[in-house]
């Protein structure tokens, strides 16, 4: 927590994984010796302290804004400095001239000094210091209270001994260890290869692999939380890349998608301490949406985007959304940065590039209004500096936005995680290269269900079910399981508010019809009066 840059924190995280793993193993051995003591809860607490801890430390900054004695401008200055450091990192990656690289390094060093001095000034506030370095733990009973009657939470932790599973329901806290972790990893990797390479139209053949994964992974989970049809999963290891809903349910050839609502979370602390964006208030369903590659233009090749295909279905994907829509030349990075903090929902139907070796080089592409890629692309570290605390959902409808470097217990350093790091309550991203038409069809229905008041997880499940029951040519999990929801599952629209809107619209229609009837009666009455008056006048004559 004393390190100021994420690079330093991630470096430490990569080195400290075994320490947490050993501590967890000691607690579990003590639990076997003394099952009635609190060692199982201690083991879970240790595992959760190390889950997504870098992201959690950044998000806790929002708790500091209302502290007495803290100048809010300091926190905004801190965010600005971090964003400027990210911009310099992007420019350094693309610089080729030594003198230019030296100049950028000097600017970055100066900003890092400013950041360090600012942090020291903030830490002079004793309450700020206690919040930053505090280590408050939540009990397992508190976590169970946050779960619904039909929900189960599964938190995984990978150590040298095996894969540990902590399972929670409203009324229970259980534990199991999957000893064949190496075999499970091989099976998971093989399943992921099937999913990733079947999108080009090749037939999806699991050849009993799905049955093995059911026996080794899904069946143990069902025994830990029987009868629960909504799962929240906190993954670890290569399970971060696995869409559980693609796996067999073990029931008449169905997948988990057809029987279970599934979402993902970075850590249980985000369930116990939901973000500001997760607060339940009535909001208008408005979406900021971008589709920069609907049409192919000369500007793409001039800006070095010639390798990016046209995405004709992306325009249709966002066309019916309420709010602001920007396509092609309007869908620029500068426009995105100007508008992004104003909307509860953001939808990006575009291209993205994930760099596993150097996550900082990962980016989301916008329409090239300038010659420099740095001005047209939104890079991972730039996203970190955005203020998205009032954003409830970011949908990144682009290839491989859930892909990135896997860091011990921190998760995948991906573009999707970057939006969560910036304060967004939840995000939908893609685990592999997506099919344009399938993604468009699923997300159009997703918005429809989300607007009706369904939770985000239910809305995504139903949209996928609609797709597999449609007349689409390709319906294997390769075409729909790439899209996953991570973060808060809370509905964006209050269901009561939705029906209230319907009733208001209905009443308005009734009033308009009634008004039309009254108006028509008045017209008829006037015509009758005029005719009667003419006849009366004629009789007098």
PDB file of C-alpha atoms in Angstrom, residues 136-427:
ATOM      1  CA  UNK A 136     -10.438  -4.359   8.359  1.00  0.00           C
ATOM      2  CA  UNK A 137     -11.808  -7.853   7.778  1.00  0.00           C
ATOM      3  CA  UNK A 138     -15.391  -8.924   7.191  1.00  0.00           C
ATOM      4  CA  UNK A 139     -16.752 -12.119   8.693  1.00  0.00           C
ATOM      5  CA  UNK A 140     -18.150 -14.964   6.634  1.00  0.00           C
ATOM      6  CA  UNK A 141     -21.544 -14.414   8.289  1.00  0.00           C
ATOM      7  CA  UNK A 142     -21.584 -10.837   6.908  1.00  0.00           C
ATOM      8  CA  UNK A 143     -20.926 -12.211   3.444  1.00  0.00           C
ATOM      9  CA  UNK A 144     -23.742 -14.759   3.731  1.00  0.00           C
ATOM     10  CA  UNK A 145     -26.160 -11.993   4.698  1.00  0.00           C
ATOM     11  CA  UNK A 146     -25.484 -10.278   1.359  1.00  0.00           C
ATOM     12  CA  UNK A 147     -26.572 -13.338  -0.640  1.00  0.00           C
ATOM     13  CA  UNK A 148     -30.087 -14.047  -1.869  1.00  0.00           C
ATOM     14  CA  UNK A 149     -31.951 -17.253  -1.072  1.00  0.00           C
ATOM     15  CA  UNK A 150     -31.223 -18.734  -4.511  1.00  0.00           C
ATOM     16  CA  UNK A 151     -27.600 -17.541  -4.735  1.00  0.00           C
ATOM     17  CA  UNK A 152     -24.293 -19.340  -4.201  1.00  0.00           C
ATOM     18  CA  UNK A 153     -20.855 -17.738  -4.097  1.00  0.00           C
ATOM     19  CA  UNK A 154     -17.797 -19.822  -5.061  1.00  0.00           C
ATOM     20  CA  UNK A 155     -14.347 -18.400  -4.348  1.00  0.00           C
ATOM     21  CA  UNK A 156     -11.379 -20.320  -5.805  1.00  0.00           C
ATOM     22  CA  UNK A 157      -7.781 -20.212  -4.622  1.00  0.00           C
ATOM     23  CA  UNK A 158      -4.968 -22.083  -6.364  1.00  0.00           C
ATOM     24  CA  UNK A 159      -1.966 -23.346  -4.333  1.00  0.00           C
ATOM     25  CA  UNK A 160       0.719 -26.000  -4.827  1.00  0.00           C
ATOM     26  CA  UNK A 161      -1.491 -28.539  -3.006  1.00  0.00           C
ATOM     27  CA  UNK A 162      -4.544 -28.091  -5.219  1.00  0.00           C
ATOM     28  CA  UNK A 163      -7.514 -25.932  -6.017  1.00  0.00           C
ATOM     29  CA  UNK A 164      -9.353 -24.717  -2.917  1.00  0.00           C
ATOM     30  CA  UNK A 165     -13.054 -23.858  -3.116  1.00  0.00           C
ATOM     31  CA  UNK A 166     -14.893 -21.777  -0.505  1.00  0.00           C
ATOM     32  CA  UNK A 167     -18.665 -21.979  -1.009  1.00  0.00           C
ATOM     33  CA  UNK A 168     -21.260 -19.656   0.509  1.00  0.00           C
ATOM     34  CA  UNK A 169     -25.034 -19.636   0.543  1.00  0.00           C
ATOM     35  CA  UNK A 170     -27.443 -17.681   2.711  1.00  0.00           C
ATOM     36  CA  UNK A 171     -27.335 -20.442   5.317  1.00  0.00           C
ATOM     37  CA  UNK A 172     -23.991 -22.209   4.867  1.00  0.00           C
ATOM     38  CA  UNK A 173     -20.221 -21.836   4.538  1.00  0.00           C
ATOM     39  CA  UNK A 174     -18.438 -24.911   3.136  1.00  0.00           C
ATOM     40  CA  UNK A 175     -15.032 -25.873   1.816  1.00  0.00           C
ATOM     41  CA  UNK A 176     -13.631 -28.452  -0.597  1.00  0.00           C
ATOM     42  CA  UNK A 177     -10.268 -29.129  -2.211  1.00  0.00           C
ATOM     43  CA  UNK A 178      -9.908 -30.376  -5.771  1.00  0.00           C
ATOM     44  CA  UNK A 179      -6.682 -32.377  -5.634  1.00  0.00           C
ATOM     45  CA  UNK A 180      -6.360 -33.020  -9.372  1.00  0.00           C
ATOM     46  CA  UNK A 181      -5.638 -29.341 -10.059  1.00  0.00           C
ATOM     47  CA  UNK A 182      -3.026 -30.077 -12.743  1.00  0.00           C
ATOM     48  CA  UNK A 183      -5.437 -32.354 -14.600  1.00  0.00           C
ATOM     49  CA  UNK A 184      -8.241 -29.806 -14.241  1.00  0.00           C
ATOM     50  CA  UNK A 185      -5.957 -27.130 -15.675  1.00  0.00           C
ATOM     51  CA  UNK A 186      -5.199 -29.291 -18.728  1.00  0.00           C
ATOM     52  CA  UNK A 187      -8.889 -30.003 -19.257  1.00  0.00           C
ATOM     53  CA  UNK A 188      -9.781 -26.301 -18.890  1.00  0.00           C
ATOM     54  CA  UNK A 189      -7.090 -25.227 -21.349  1.00  0.00           C
ATOM     55  CA  UNK A 190      -8.295 -27.820 -23.858  1.00  0.00           C
ATOM     56  CA  UNK A 191     -11.897 -26.634 -23.472  1.00  0.00           C
ATOM     57  CA  UNK A 192     -10.835 -23.009 -23.998  1.00  0.00           C
ATOM     58  CA  UNK A 193      -9.007 -23.991 -27.187  1.00  0.00           C
ATOM     59  CA  UNK A 194     -12.199 -25.589 -28.489  1.00  0.00           C
ATOM     60  CA  UNK A 195     -14.156 -22.418 -27.757  1.00  0.00           C
ATOM     61  CA  UNK A 196     -11.617 -19.995 -29.221  1.00  0.00           C
ATOM     62  CA  UNK A 197     -11.081 -21.834 -32.484  1.00  0.00           C
ATOM     63  CA  UNK A 198     -14.666 -22.774 -33.312  1.00  0.00           C
ATOM     64  CA  UNK A 199     -15.889 -19.242 -34.060  1.00  0.00           C
ATOM     65  CA  UNK A 200     -14.718 -19.408 -37.683  1.00  0.00           C
ATOM     66  CA  UNK A 201     -17.450 -21.949 -38.473  1.00  0.00           C
ATOM     67  CA  UNK A 202     -15.608 -25.125 -37.485  1.00  0.00           C
ATOM     68  CA  UNK A 203     -17.812 -27.665 -35.717  1.00  0.00           C
ATOM     69  CA  UNK A 204     -17.638 -27.599 -31.940  1.00  0.00           C
ATOM     70  CA  UNK A 205     -16.686 -31.146 -30.847  1.00  0.00           C
ATOM     71  CA  UNK A 206     -16.046 -31.567 -27.130  1.00  0.00           C
ATOM     72  CA  UNK A 207     -15.435 -35.361 -27.428  1.00  0.00           C
ATOM     73  CA  UNK A 208     -16.379 -36.108 -23.782  1.00  0.00           C
ATOM     74  CA  UNK A 209     -14.112 -33.305 -22.517  1.00  0.00           C
ATOM     75  CA  UNK A 210     -17.207 -31.512 -21.253  1.00  0.00           C
ATOM     76  CA  UNK A 211     -18.190 -34.573 -19.214  1.00  0.00           C
ATOM     77  CA  UNK A 212     -14.761 -34.642 -17.563  1.00  0.00           C
ATOM     78  CA  UNK A 213     -15.056 -30.971 -16.605  1.00  0.00           C
ATOM     79  CA  UNK A 214     -18.530 -31.616 -15.238  1.00  0.00           C
ATOM     80  CA  UNK A 215     -17.236 -34.438 -13.028  1.00  0.00           C
ATOM     81  CA  UNK A 216     -14.092 -32.624 -11.863  1.00  0.00           C
ATOM     82  CA  UNK A 217     -15.443 -29.084 -11.448  1.00  0.00           C
ATOM     83  CA  UNK A 218     -19.196 -28.545 -11.774  1.00  0.00           C
ATOM     84  CA  UNK A 219     -20.377 -31.608  -9.829  1.00  0.00           C
ATOM     85  CA  UNK A 220     -18.289 -30.685  -6.734  1.00  0.00           C
ATOM     86  CA  UNK A 221     -19.726 -27.154  -6.858  1.00  0.00           C
ATOM     87  CA  UNK A 222     -23.282 -28.466  -7.011  1.00  0.00           C
ATOM     88  CA  UNK A 223     -22.658 -30.668  -3.979  1.00  0.00           C
ATOM     89  CA  UNK A 224     -21.343 -27.651  -2.021  1.00  0.00           C
ATOM     90  CA  UNK A 225     -24.428 -25.523  -2.797  1.00  0.00           C
ATOM     91  CA  UNK A 226     -27.291 -27.828  -3.859  1.00  0.00           C
ATOM     92  CA  UNK A 227     -30.401 -26.329  -5.391  1.00  0.00           C
ATOM     93  CA  UNK A 228     -28.963 -22.854  -6.053  1.00  0.00           C
ATOM     94  CA  UNK A 229     -29.620 -21.562  -9.566  1.00  0.00           C
ATOM     95  CA  UNK A 230     -27.633 -18.315  -9.396  1.00  0.00           C
ATOM     96  CA  UNK A 231     -23.844 -18.482  -9.048  1.00  0.00           C
ATOM     97  CA  UNK A 232     -21.330 -15.727  -8.350  1.00  0.00           C
ATOM     98  CA  UNK A 233     -17.825 -16.938  -9.162  1.00  0.00           C
ATOM     99  CA  UNK A 234     -14.521 -15.507  -7.903  1.00  0.00           C
ATOM    100  CA  UNK A 235     -11.989 -17.364 -10.073  1.00  0.00           C
ATOM    101  CA  UNK A 236      -8.276 -17.992  -9.756  1.00  0.00           C
ATOM    102  CA  UNK A 237      -5.551 -19.338 -12.050  1.00  0.00           C
ATOM    103  CA  UNK A 238      -6.687 -20.255 -15.557  1.00  0.00           C
ATOM    104  CA  UNK A 239     -10.312 -20.298 -14.335  1.00  0.00           C
ATOM    105  CA  UNK A 240     -10.220 -16.526 -14.948  1.00  0.00           C
ATOM    106  CA  UNK A 241     -10.451 -17.365 -18.666  1.00  0.00           C
ATOM    107  CA  UNK A 242     -13.241 -19.952 -18.322  1.00  0.00           C
ATOM    108  CA  UNK A 243     -16.901 -19.090 -19.032  1.00  0.00           C
ATOM    109  CA  UNK A 244     -18.579 -21.559 -16.660  1.00  0.00           C
ATOM    110  CA  UNK A 245     -21.922 -21.198 -18.462  1.00  0.00           C
ATOM    111  CA  UNK A 246     -20.414 -22.999 -21.482  1.00  0.00           C
ATOM    112  CA  UNK A 247     -19.928 -26.225 -19.468  1.00  0.00           C
ATOM    113  CA  UNK A 248     -22.394 -29.136 -19.277  1.00  0.00           C
ATOM    114  CA  UNK A 249     -24.953 -29.072 -16.511  1.00  0.00           C
ATOM    115  CA  UNK A 250     -25.084 -32.854 -16.335  1.00  0.00           C
ATOM    116  CA  UNK A 251     -28.802 -32.804 -17.121  1.00  0.00           C
ATOM    117  CA  UNK A 252     -29.983 -34.083 -20.521  1.00  0.00           C
ATOM    118  CA  UNK A 253     -27.209 -32.445 -22.513  1.00  0.00           C
ATOM    119  CA  UNK A 254     -27.958 -28.939 -21.273  1.00  0.00           C
ATOM    120  CA  UNK A 255     -25.316 -26.319 -20.568  1.00  0.00           C
ATOM    121  CA  UNK A 256     -25.128 -24.347 -17.332  1.00  0.00           C
ATOM    122  CA  UNK A 257     -26.454 -21.368 -19.287  1.00  0.00           C
ATOM    123  CA  UNK A 258     -29.824 -23.121 -19.514  1.00  0.00           C
ATOM    124  CA  UNK A 259     -30.101 -23.893 -15.791  1.00  0.00           C
ATOM    125  CA  UNK A 260     -27.989 -21.358 -13.893  1.00  0.00           C
ATOM    126  CA  UNK A 261     -27.519 -17.578 -13.906  1.00  0.00           C
ATOM    127  CA  UNK A 262     -23.774 -16.900 -13.696  1.00  0.00           C
ATOM    128  CA  UNK A 263     -21.713 -13.786 -13.021  1.00  0.00           C
ATOM    129  CA  UNK A 264     -18.130 -13.133 -11.944  1.00  0.00           C
ATOM    130  CA  UNK A 265     -16.526 -10.993  -9.276  1.00  0.00           C
ATOM    131  CA  UNK A 266     -12.963  -9.904  -8.480  1.00  0.00           C
ATOM    132  CA  UNK A 267     -13.217 -10.468  -4.741  1.00  0.00           C
ATOM    133  CA  UNK A 268     -15.855 -10.869  -2.027  1.00  0.00           C
ATOM    134  CA  UNK A 269     -14.920  -7.414  -0.711  1.00  0.00           C
ATOM    135  CA  UNK A 270     -16.695  -5.908  -3.750  1.00  0.00           C
ATOM    136  CA  UNK A 271     -19.892  -7.665  -2.662  1.00  0.00           C
ATOM    137  CA  UNK A 272     -19.541  -6.421   0.915  1.00  0.00           C
ATOM    138  CA  UNK A 273     -18.455  -2.916  -0.156  1.00  0.00           C
ATOM    139  CA  UNK A 274     -20.261  -2.157  -3.419  1.00  0.00           C
ATOM    140  CA  UNK A 275     -19.101   0.855  -5.391  1.00  0.00           C
ATOM    141  CA  UNK A 276     -20.894   4.181  -5.494  1.00  0.00           C
ATOM    142  CA  UNK A 277     -22.143   3.247  -8.961  1.00  0.00           C
ATOM    143  CA  UNK A 278     -23.932   0.253  -7.430  1.00  0.00           C
ATOM    144  CA  UNK A 279     -26.239   2.337  -5.252  1.00  0.00           C
ATOM    145  CA  UNK A 280     -29.916   1.695  -5.991  1.00  0.00           C
ATOM    146  CA  UNK A 281     -31.537   4.841  -7.276  1.00  0.00           C
ATOM    147  CA  UNK A 282     -33.973   5.519 -10.056  1.00  0.00           C
ATOM    148  CA  UNK A 283     -32.185   6.652 -13.185  1.00  0.00           C
ATOM    149  CA  UNK A 284     -33.149   7.220 -16.765  1.00  0.00           C
ATOM    150  CA  UNK A 285     -31.971   4.410 -19.032  1.00  0.00           C
ATOM    151  CA  UNK A 286     -29.506   6.312 -21.194  1.00  0.00           C
ATOM    152  CA  UNK A 287     -26.532   4.843 -23.030  1.00  0.00           C
ATOM    153  CA  UNK A 288     -23.394   6.455 -24.432  1.00  0.00           C
ATOM    154  CA  UNK A 289     -22.554   4.272 -27.438  1.00  0.00           C
ATOM    155  CA  UNK A 290     -19.727   4.241 -29.991  1.00  0.00           C
ATOM    156  CA  UNK A 291     -19.321   2.282 -33.241  1.00  0.00           C
ATOM    157  CA  UNK A 292     -16.255   3.650 -35.106  1.00  0.00           C
ATOM    158  CA  UNK A 293     -15.966   0.883 -37.727  1.00  0.00           C
ATOM    159  CA  UNK A 294     -19.437   0.609 -39.260  1.00  0.00           C
ATOM    160  CA  UNK A 295     -18.082   1.714 -42.643  1.00  0.00           C
ATOM    161  CA  UNK A 296     -14.611   1.304 -44.074  1.00  0.00           C
ATOM    162  CA  UNK A 297     -12.822   4.553 -44.881  1.00  0.00           C
ATOM    163  CA  UNK A 298      -9.463   5.766 -46.129  1.00  0.00           C
ATOM    164  CA  UNK A 299      -8.747   7.307 -42.729  1.00  0.00           C
ATOM    165  CA  UNK A 300      -8.310   3.815 -41.234  1.00  0.00           C
ATOM    166  CA  UNK A 301      -5.332   2.878 -43.381  1.00  0.00           C
ATOM    167  CA  UNK A 302      -3.809   6.337 -43.076  1.00  0.00           C
ATOM    168  CA  UNK A 303      -3.817   5.996 -39.274  1.00  0.00           C
ATOM    169  CA  UNK A 304      -2.410   2.457 -39.342  1.00  0.00           C
ATOM    170  CA  UNK A 305      -5.795   0.800 -38.709  1.00  0.00           C
ATOM    171  CA  UNK A 306      -5.850  -1.039 -42.050  1.00  0.00           C
ATOM    172  CA  UNK A 307      -5.592  -4.403 -40.233  1.00  0.00           C
ATOM    173  CA  UNK A 308      -8.926  -3.783 -38.511  1.00  0.00           C
ATOM    174  CA  UNK A 309     -11.964  -5.164 -40.295  1.00  0.00           C
ATOM    175  CA  UNK A 310     -15.172  -3.304 -40.947  1.00  0.00           C
ATOM    176  CA  UNK A 311     -17.875  -4.091 -38.344  1.00  0.00           C
ATOM    177  CA  UNK A 312     -21.154  -3.518 -40.219  1.00  0.00           C
ATOM    178  CA  UNK A 313     -23.303  -5.147 -37.502  1.00  0.00           C
ATOM    179  CA  UNK A 314     -21.934  -2.730 -34.877  1.00  0.00           C
ATOM    180  CA  UNK A 315     -24.109   0.094 -36.203  1.00  0.00           C
ATOM    181  CA  UNK A 316     -27.218  -2.051 -35.876  1.00  0.00           C
ATOM    182  CA  UNK A 317     -26.042  -3.119 -32.416  1.00  0.00           C
ATOM    183  CA  UNK A 318     -26.310   0.414 -31.012  1.00  0.00           C
ATOM    184  CA  UNK A 319     -28.976   1.885 -33.327  1.00  0.00           C
ATOM    185  CA  UNK A 320     -31.961   1.386 -30.985  1.00  0.00           C
ATOM    186  CA  UNK A 321     -30.250   2.466 -27.768  1.00  0.00           C
ATOM    187  CA  UNK A 322     -31.583   5.456 -25.847  1.00  0.00           C
ATOM    188  CA  UNK A 323     -29.029   8.192 -25.361  1.00  0.00           C
ATOM    189  CA  UNK A 324     -26.152   9.430 -27.530  1.00  0.00           C
ATOM    190  CA  UNK A 325     -24.867   7.343 -30.458  1.00  0.00           C
ATOM    191  CA  UNK A 326     -21.612   8.089 -32.244  1.00  0.00           C
ATOM    192  CA  UNK A 327     -20.666   6.173 -35.393  1.00  0.00           C
ATOM    193  CA  UNK A 328     -17.715   6.305 -37.793  1.00  0.00           C
ATOM    194  CA  UNK A 329     -16.106   9.773 -37.946  1.00  0.00           C
ATOM    195  CA  UNK A 330     -18.103  10.981 -34.921  1.00  0.00           C
ATOM    196  CA  UNK A 331     -16.895   8.080 -32.756  1.00  0.00           C
ATOM    197  CA  UNK A 332     -13.568   9.595 -31.715  1.00  0.00           C
ATOM    198  CA  UNK A 333     -11.477   9.207 -28.604  1.00  0.00           C
ATOM    199  CA  UNK A 334     -11.795  12.902 -27.766  1.00  0.00           C
ATOM    200  CA  UNK A 335     -15.603  12.629 -27.912  1.00  0.00           C
ATOM    201  CA  UNK A 336     -15.515   9.576 -25.657  1.00  0.00           C
ATOM    202  CA  UNK A 337     -13.351  11.319 -23.044  1.00  0.00           C
ATOM    203  CA  UNK A 338     -15.659  14.333 -23.105  1.00  0.00           C
ATOM    204  CA  UNK A 339     -18.900  12.362 -22.611  1.00  0.00           C
ATOM    205  CA  UNK A 340     -18.011   9.203 -20.671  1.00  0.00           C
ATOM    206  CA  UNK A 341     -18.653  10.499 -17.141  1.00  0.00           C
ATOM    207  CA  UNK A 342     -22.196  11.713 -18.001  1.00  0.00           C
ATOM    208  CA  UNK A 343     -23.929   8.369 -18.596  1.00  0.00           C
ATOM    209  CA  UNK A 344     -24.852   5.374 -16.394  1.00  0.00           C
ATOM    210  CA  UNK A 345     -24.210   2.921 -19.252  1.00  0.00           C
ATOM    211  CA  UNK A 346     -21.432   2.928 -21.859  1.00  0.00           C
ATOM    212  CA  UNK A 347     -21.480   0.647 -24.917  1.00  0.00           C
ATOM    213  CA  UNK A 348     -18.394   0.351 -27.132  1.00  0.00           C
ATOM    214  CA  UNK A 349     -18.887  -1.653 -30.353  1.00  0.00           C
ATOM    215  CA  UNK A 350     -15.398  -1.472 -31.785  1.00  0.00           C
ATOM    216  CA  UNK A 351     -12.007  -3.163 -32.121  1.00  0.00           C
ATOM    217  CA  UNK A 352      -9.578  -3.783 -29.274  1.00  0.00           C
ATOM    218  CA  UNK A 353      -6.084  -5.217 -29.030  1.00  0.00           C
ATOM    219  CA  UNK A 354      -4.884  -7.107 -25.943  1.00  0.00           C
ATOM    220  CA  UNK A 355      -1.116  -7.390 -25.387  1.00  0.00           C
ATOM    221  CA  UNK A 356      -0.371 -10.172 -22.879  1.00  0.00           C
ATOM    222  CA  UNK A 357       3.382  -9.501 -22.787  1.00  0.00           C
ATOM    223  CA  UNK A 358       2.930  -5.770 -22.238  1.00  0.00           C
ATOM    224  CA  UNK A 359      -0.582  -5.004 -20.881  1.00  0.00           C
ATOM    225  CA  UNK A 360       0.097  -1.241 -21.020  1.00  0.00           C
ATOM    226  CA  UNK A 361       0.062  -1.541 -24.834  1.00  0.00           C
ATOM    227  CA  UNK A 362      -3.510  -2.904 -24.850  1.00  0.00           C
ATOM    228  CA  UNK A 363      -6.015  -0.465 -26.307  1.00  0.00           C
ATOM    229  CA  UNK A 364      -9.555   0.211 -27.515  1.00  0.00           C
ATOM    230  CA  UNK A 365      -9.717   1.740 -31.004  1.00  0.00           C
ATOM    231  CA  UNK A 366     -11.766   4.824 -31.927  1.00  0.00           C
ATOM    232  CA  UNK A 367     -12.204   6.554 -35.263  1.00  0.00           C
ATOM    233  CA  UNK A 368      -8.817   7.964 -36.365  1.00  0.00           C
ATOM    234  CA  UNK A 369      -9.298  11.725 -36.335  1.00  0.00           C
ATOM    235  CA  UNK A 370      -5.543  12.278 -35.938  1.00  0.00           C
ATOM    236  CA  UNK A 371      -2.405  10.728 -37.408  1.00  0.00           C
ATOM    237  CA  UNK A 372      -1.006   9.410 -34.108  1.00  0.00           C
ATOM    238  CA  UNK A 373      -2.303   6.089 -32.675  1.00  0.00           C
ATOM    239  CA  UNK A 374      -1.825   7.582 -29.196  1.00  0.00           C
ATOM    240  CA  UNK A 375      -4.507  10.161 -30.020  1.00  0.00           C
ATOM    241  CA  UNK A 376      -6.944   7.683 -31.572  1.00  0.00           C
ATOM    242  CA  UNK A 377      -6.696   4.748 -29.150  1.00  0.00           C
ATOM    243  CA  UNK A 378      -7.623   4.526 -25.491  1.00  0.00           C
ATOM    244  CA  UNK A 379      -4.846   2.623 -23.720  1.00  0.00           C
ATOM    245  CA  UNK A 380      -5.238   0.491 -20.621  1.00  0.00           C
ATOM    246  CA  UNK A 381      -3.428   2.834 -18.228  1.00  0.00           C
ATOM    247  CA  UNK A 382      -5.415   5.810 -19.542  1.00  0.00           C
ATOM    248  CA  UNK A 383      -8.622   4.027 -18.530  1.00  0.00           C
ATOM    249  CA  UNK A 384      -7.229   3.771 -14.985  1.00  0.00           C
ATOM    250  CA  UNK A 385      -7.292   7.569 -14.758  1.00  0.00           C
ATOM    251  CA  UNK A 386     -10.959   7.988 -15.742  1.00  0.00           C
ATOM    252  CA  UNK A 387     -13.595   8.881 -13.159  1.00  0.00           C
ATOM    253  CA  UNK A 388     -16.314   6.239 -13.603  1.00  0.00           C
ATOM    254  CA  UNK A 389     -17.691   6.089 -10.058  1.00  0.00           C
ATOM    255  CA  UNK A 390     -21.177   6.982 -11.305  1.00  0.00           C
ATOM    256  CA  UNK A 391     -21.121   4.484 -14.163  1.00  0.00           C
ATOM    257  CA  UNK A 392     -23.183   1.352 -13.577  1.00  0.00           C
ATOM    258  CA  UNK A 393     -22.107  -0.694 -16.594  1.00  0.00           C
ATOM    259  CA  UNK A 394     -19.561  -0.638 -19.413  1.00  0.00           C
ATOM    260  CA  UNK A 395     -20.159  -3.011 -22.331  1.00  0.00           C
ATOM    261  CA  UNK A 396     -17.008  -3.535 -24.372  1.00  0.00           C
ATOM    262  CA  UNK A 397     -18.263  -5.287 -27.484  1.00  0.00           C
ATOM    263  CA  UNK A 398     -14.801  -5.903 -28.909  1.00  0.00           C
ATOM    264  CA  UNK A 399     -12.483  -8.863 -29.312  1.00  0.00           C
ATOM    265  CA  UNK A 400     -10.399 -10.121 -26.396  1.00  0.00           C
ATOM    266  CA  UNK A 401     -11.181  -7.297 -23.975  1.00  0.00           C
ATOM    267  CA  UNK A 402     -11.101  -9.871 -21.160  1.00  0.00           C
ATOM    268  CA  UNK A 403      -7.690 -11.101 -22.268  1.00  0.00           C
ATOM    269  CA  UNK A 404      -4.403 -10.023 -20.678  1.00  0.00           C
ATOM    270  CA  UNK A 405      -1.543 -10.936 -18.363  1.00  0.00           C
ATOM    271  CA  UNK A 406      -2.596 -13.170 -15.459  1.00  0.00           C
ATOM    272  CA  UNK A 407      -1.148 -11.904 -12.158  1.00  0.00           C
ATOM    273  CA  UNK A 408      -1.245 -14.016  -8.999  1.00  0.00           C
ATOM    274  CA  UNK A 409      -4.629 -13.521  -7.294  1.00  0.00           C
ATOM    275  CA  UNK A 410      -5.020 -10.050  -8.804  1.00  0.00           C
ATOM    276  CA  UNK A 411      -6.698 -11.343 -11.930  1.00  0.00           C
ATOM    277  CA  UNK A 412      -6.231 -10.612 -15.611  1.00  0.00           C
ATOM    278  CA  UNK A 413      -4.675  -7.226 -16.334  1.00  0.00           C
ATOM    279  CA  UNK A 414      -7.220  -6.605 -19.058  1.00  0.00           C
ATOM    280  CA  UNK A 415      -9.154  -3.722 -20.582  1.00  0.00           C
ATOM    281  CA  UNK A 416     -12.294  -4.952 -18.802  1.00  0.00           C
ATOM    282  CA  UNK A 417     -10.533  -4.830 -15.412  1.00  0.00           C
ATOM    283  CA  UNK A 418      -9.302  -1.307 -16.197  1.00  0.00           C
ATOM    284  CA  UNK A 419     -12.879   0.019 -16.281  1.00  0.00           C
ATOM    285  CA  UNK A 420     -13.575  -1.611 -12.900  1.00  0.00           C
ATOM    286  CA  UNK A 421     -10.356  -0.062 -11.567  1.00  0.00           C
ATOM    287  CA  UNK A 422     -11.676   3.354 -12.682  1.00  0.00           C
ATOM    288  CA  UNK A 423     -14.790   2.859 -10.545  1.00  0.00           C
ATOM    289  CA  UNK A 424     -17.372   1.303 -12.885  1.00  0.00           C
ATOM    290  CA  UNK A 425     -19.709  -1.062 -10.995  1.00  0.00           C
ATOM    291  CA  UNK A 426     -19.639  -3.817 -13.622  1.00  0.00           C
ATOM    292  CA  UNK A 427     -18.557  -4.614 -17.146  1.00  0.00           C
TER     293      UNK A 427
END
